[in-house]
Coordinates of N, CA and C in Angstrom, one line a residue:
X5 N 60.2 116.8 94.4 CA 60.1 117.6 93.1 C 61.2 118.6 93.1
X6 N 61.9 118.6 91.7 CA 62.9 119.9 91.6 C 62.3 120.6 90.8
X7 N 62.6 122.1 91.2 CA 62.3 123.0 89.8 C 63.9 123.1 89.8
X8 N 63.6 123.6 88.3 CA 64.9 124.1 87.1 C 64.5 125.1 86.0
X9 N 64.4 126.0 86.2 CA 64.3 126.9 84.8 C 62.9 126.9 84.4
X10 N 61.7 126.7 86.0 CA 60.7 127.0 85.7 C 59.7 125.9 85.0
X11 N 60.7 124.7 85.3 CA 60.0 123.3 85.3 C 60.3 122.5 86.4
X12 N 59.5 121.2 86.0 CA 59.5 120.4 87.7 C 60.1 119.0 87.0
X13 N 60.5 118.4 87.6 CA 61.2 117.3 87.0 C 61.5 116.1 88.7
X14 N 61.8 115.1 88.7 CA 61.7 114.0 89.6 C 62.5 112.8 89.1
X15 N 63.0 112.2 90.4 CA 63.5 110.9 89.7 C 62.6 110.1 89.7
X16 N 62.7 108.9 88.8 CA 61.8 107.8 88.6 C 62.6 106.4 88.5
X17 N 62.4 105.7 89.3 CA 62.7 104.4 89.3 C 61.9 103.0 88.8
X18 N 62.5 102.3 87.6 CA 62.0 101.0 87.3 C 62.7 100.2 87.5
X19 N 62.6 98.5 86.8 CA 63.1 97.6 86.8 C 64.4 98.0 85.9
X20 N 64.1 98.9 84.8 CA 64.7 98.7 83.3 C 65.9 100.2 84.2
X21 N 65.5 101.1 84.9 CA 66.2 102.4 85.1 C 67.1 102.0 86.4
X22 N 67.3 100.7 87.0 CA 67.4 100.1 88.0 C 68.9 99.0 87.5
X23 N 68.5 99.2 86.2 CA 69.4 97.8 85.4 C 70.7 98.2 84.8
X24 N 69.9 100.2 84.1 CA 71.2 101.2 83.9 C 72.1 101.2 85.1
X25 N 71.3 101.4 86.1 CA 71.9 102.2 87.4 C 73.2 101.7 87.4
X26 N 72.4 100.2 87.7 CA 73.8 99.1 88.2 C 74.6 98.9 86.9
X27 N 74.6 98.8 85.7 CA 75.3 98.7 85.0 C 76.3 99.9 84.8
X28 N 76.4 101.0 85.1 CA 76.7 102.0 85.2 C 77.4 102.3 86.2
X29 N 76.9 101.5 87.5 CA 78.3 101.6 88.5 C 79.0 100.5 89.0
X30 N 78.6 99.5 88.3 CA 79.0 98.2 88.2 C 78.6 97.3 89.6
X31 N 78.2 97.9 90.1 CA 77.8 97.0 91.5 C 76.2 97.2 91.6
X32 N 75.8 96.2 92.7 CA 73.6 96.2 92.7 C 73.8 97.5 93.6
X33 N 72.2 97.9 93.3 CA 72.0 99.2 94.0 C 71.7 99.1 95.3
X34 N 71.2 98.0 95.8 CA 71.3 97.9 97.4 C 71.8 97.6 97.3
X35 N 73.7 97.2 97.3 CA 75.1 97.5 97.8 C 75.7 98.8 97.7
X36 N 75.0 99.8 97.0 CA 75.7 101.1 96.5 C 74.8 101.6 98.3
X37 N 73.3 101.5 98.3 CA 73.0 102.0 99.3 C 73.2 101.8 100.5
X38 N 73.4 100.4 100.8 CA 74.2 100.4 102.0 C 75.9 100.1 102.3
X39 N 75.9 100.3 101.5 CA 77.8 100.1 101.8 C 78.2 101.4 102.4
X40 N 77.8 102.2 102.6 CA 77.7 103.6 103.1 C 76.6 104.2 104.3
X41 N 75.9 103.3 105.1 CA 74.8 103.4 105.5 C 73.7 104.5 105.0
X42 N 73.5 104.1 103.7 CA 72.4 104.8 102.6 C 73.3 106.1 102.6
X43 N 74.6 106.5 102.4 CA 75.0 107.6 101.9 C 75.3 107.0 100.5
X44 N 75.4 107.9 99.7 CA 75.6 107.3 98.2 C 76.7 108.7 98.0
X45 N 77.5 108.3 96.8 CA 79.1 109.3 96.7 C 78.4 110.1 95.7
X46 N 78.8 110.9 95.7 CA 78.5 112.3 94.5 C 78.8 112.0 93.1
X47 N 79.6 111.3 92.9 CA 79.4 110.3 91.5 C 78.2 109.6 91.1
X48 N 78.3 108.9 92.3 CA 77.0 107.6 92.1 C 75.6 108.4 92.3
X49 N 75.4 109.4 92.9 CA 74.8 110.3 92.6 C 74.1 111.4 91.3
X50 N 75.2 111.5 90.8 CA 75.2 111.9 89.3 C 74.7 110.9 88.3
X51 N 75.5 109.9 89.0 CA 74.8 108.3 87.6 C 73.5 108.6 87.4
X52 N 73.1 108.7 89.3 CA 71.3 108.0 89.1 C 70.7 109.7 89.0
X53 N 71.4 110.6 88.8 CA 70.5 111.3 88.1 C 70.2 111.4 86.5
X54 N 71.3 110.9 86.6 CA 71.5 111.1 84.4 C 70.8 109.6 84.3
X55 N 70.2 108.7 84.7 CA 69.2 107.9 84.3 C 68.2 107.8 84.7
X56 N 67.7 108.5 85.7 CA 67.0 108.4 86.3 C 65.9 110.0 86.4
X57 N 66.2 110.5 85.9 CA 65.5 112.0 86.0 C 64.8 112.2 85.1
X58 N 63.6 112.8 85.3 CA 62.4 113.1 84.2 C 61.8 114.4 84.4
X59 N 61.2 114.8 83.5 CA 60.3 116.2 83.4 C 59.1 115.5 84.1
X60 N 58.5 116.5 84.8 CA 57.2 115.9 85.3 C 55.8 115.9 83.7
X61 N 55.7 114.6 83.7 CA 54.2 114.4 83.1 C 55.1 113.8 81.9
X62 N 56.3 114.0 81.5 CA 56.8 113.5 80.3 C 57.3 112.0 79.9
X63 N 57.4 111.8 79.1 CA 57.1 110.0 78.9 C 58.6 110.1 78.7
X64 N 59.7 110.5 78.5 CA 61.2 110.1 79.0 C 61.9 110.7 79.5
X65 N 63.0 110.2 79.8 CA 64.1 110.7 80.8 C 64.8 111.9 80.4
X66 N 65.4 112.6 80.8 CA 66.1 113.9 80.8 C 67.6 112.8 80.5
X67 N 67.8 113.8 79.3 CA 69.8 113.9 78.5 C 70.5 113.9 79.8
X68 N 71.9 113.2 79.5 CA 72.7 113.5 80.6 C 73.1 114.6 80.9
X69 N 73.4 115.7 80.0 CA 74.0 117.2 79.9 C 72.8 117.5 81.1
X70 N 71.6 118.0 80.4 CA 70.4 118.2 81.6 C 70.1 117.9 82.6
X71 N 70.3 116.4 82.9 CA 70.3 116.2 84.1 C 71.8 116.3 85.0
X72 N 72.9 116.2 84.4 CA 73.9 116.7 85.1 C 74.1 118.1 85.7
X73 N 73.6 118.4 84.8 CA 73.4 120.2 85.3 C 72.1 120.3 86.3
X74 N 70.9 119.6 86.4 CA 69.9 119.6 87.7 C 70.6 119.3 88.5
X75 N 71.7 118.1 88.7 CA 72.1 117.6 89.6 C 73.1 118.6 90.6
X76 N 74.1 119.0 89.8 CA 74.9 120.0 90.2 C 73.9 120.9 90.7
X77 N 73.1 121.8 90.2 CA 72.5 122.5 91.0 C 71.6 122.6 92.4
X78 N 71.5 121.2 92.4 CA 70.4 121.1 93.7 C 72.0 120.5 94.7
X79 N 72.9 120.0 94.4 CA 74.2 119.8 95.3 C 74.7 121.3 95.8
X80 N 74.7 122.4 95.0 CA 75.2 123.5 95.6 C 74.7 124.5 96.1
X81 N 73.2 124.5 96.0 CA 72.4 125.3 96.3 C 72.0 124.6 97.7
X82 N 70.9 125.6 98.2 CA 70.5 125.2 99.5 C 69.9 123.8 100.0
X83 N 70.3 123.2 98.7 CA 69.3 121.7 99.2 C 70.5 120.8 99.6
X84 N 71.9 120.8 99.2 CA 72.9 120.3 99.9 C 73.1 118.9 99.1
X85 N 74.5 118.3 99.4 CA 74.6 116.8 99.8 C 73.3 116.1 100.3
X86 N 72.8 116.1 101.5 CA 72.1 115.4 102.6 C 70.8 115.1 101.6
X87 N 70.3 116.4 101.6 CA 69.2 116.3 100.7 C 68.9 115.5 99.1
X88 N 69.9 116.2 99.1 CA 70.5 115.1 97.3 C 69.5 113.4 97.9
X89 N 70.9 113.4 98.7 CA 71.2 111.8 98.6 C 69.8 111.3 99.5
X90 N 69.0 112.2 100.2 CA 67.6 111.5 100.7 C 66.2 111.4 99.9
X91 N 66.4 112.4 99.0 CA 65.9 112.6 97.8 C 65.8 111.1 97.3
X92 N 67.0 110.9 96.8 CA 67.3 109.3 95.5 C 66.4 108.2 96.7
X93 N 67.0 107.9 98.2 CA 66.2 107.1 98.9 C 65.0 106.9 98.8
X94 N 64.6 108.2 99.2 CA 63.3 108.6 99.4 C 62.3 107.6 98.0
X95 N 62.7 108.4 96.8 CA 62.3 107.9 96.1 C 62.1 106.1 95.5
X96 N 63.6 105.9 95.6 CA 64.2 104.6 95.3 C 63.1 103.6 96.5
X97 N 62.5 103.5 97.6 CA 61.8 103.2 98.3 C 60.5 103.0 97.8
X98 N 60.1 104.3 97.5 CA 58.9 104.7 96.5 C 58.4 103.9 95.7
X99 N 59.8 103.9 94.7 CA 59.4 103.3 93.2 C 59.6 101.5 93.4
X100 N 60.4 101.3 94.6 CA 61.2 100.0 94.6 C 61.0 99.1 95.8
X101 N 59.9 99.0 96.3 CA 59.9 99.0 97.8 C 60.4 97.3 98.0
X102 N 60.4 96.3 96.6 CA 60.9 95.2 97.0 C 62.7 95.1 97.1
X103 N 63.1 96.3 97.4 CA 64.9 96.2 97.6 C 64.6 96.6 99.1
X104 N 63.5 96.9 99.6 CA 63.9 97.2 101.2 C 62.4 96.2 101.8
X105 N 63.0 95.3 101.7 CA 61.8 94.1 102.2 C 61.5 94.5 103.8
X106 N 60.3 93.9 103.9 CA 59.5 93.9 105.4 C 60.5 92.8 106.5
X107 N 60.4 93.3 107.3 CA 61.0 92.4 108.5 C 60.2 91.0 108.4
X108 N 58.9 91.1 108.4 CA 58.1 90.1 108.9 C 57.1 90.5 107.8
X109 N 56.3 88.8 107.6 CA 55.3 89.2 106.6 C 54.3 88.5 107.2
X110 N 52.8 88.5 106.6 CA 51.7 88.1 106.7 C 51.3 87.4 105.9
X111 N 51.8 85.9 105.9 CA 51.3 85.6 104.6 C 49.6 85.4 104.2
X112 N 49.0 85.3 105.2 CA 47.7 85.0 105.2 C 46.9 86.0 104.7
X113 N 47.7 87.1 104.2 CA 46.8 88.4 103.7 C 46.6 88.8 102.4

């Protein structure tokens, strides 16, 4: 969760916010994540906040201006690079768990 100006806001990941992503940085997003061993560049970072960020409880996404400016702010403040970019994982897992498949499956279950 980020606050900003005394609201809380989150990234959210779908199929359809998944389709921006990559269309936006022109490559699939498990290539953006591991071509870097899950570092993502501060651009590609910015992408997936400006499509990807939301007010908490609100049914759409945060403007690019808004979310460019959350983004810058949680990069220079104490939450850092590191964080940024474990944040988007963190979540992208969350919302997406079939881009980081299981080693082994059960099919019997």
């Amino acid at each position: 969760m980020i606050e900003y100006n005394e609201r809380e806001y989150h990234l959210k990941f779908n199929m359809e916010r998944l389709k921006l992503v990559e269309g936006a940085l022109k490559k699939p997003i498990i290539t953006v994540y591991t071509q870097h061993g899950g570092a993502f560049t501060i651009d590609e970072m910015e992408k997936i906040f400006q499509l990807c960020l939301k007010e908490r409880n609100a049914d759409t996404f945060c403007g690019n201006g808004l979310a460019r400016e959350i983004f810058r702010k949680c990069l220079e403040t104490e939450n850092g690079y590191s964080t940024v970019n474990n944040m988007i994982a963190v979540q992208l897992n969350e919302d997406c768990p079939f881009l980081f498949p299981k080693l082994s499956y059960d099919l019997n279950t």
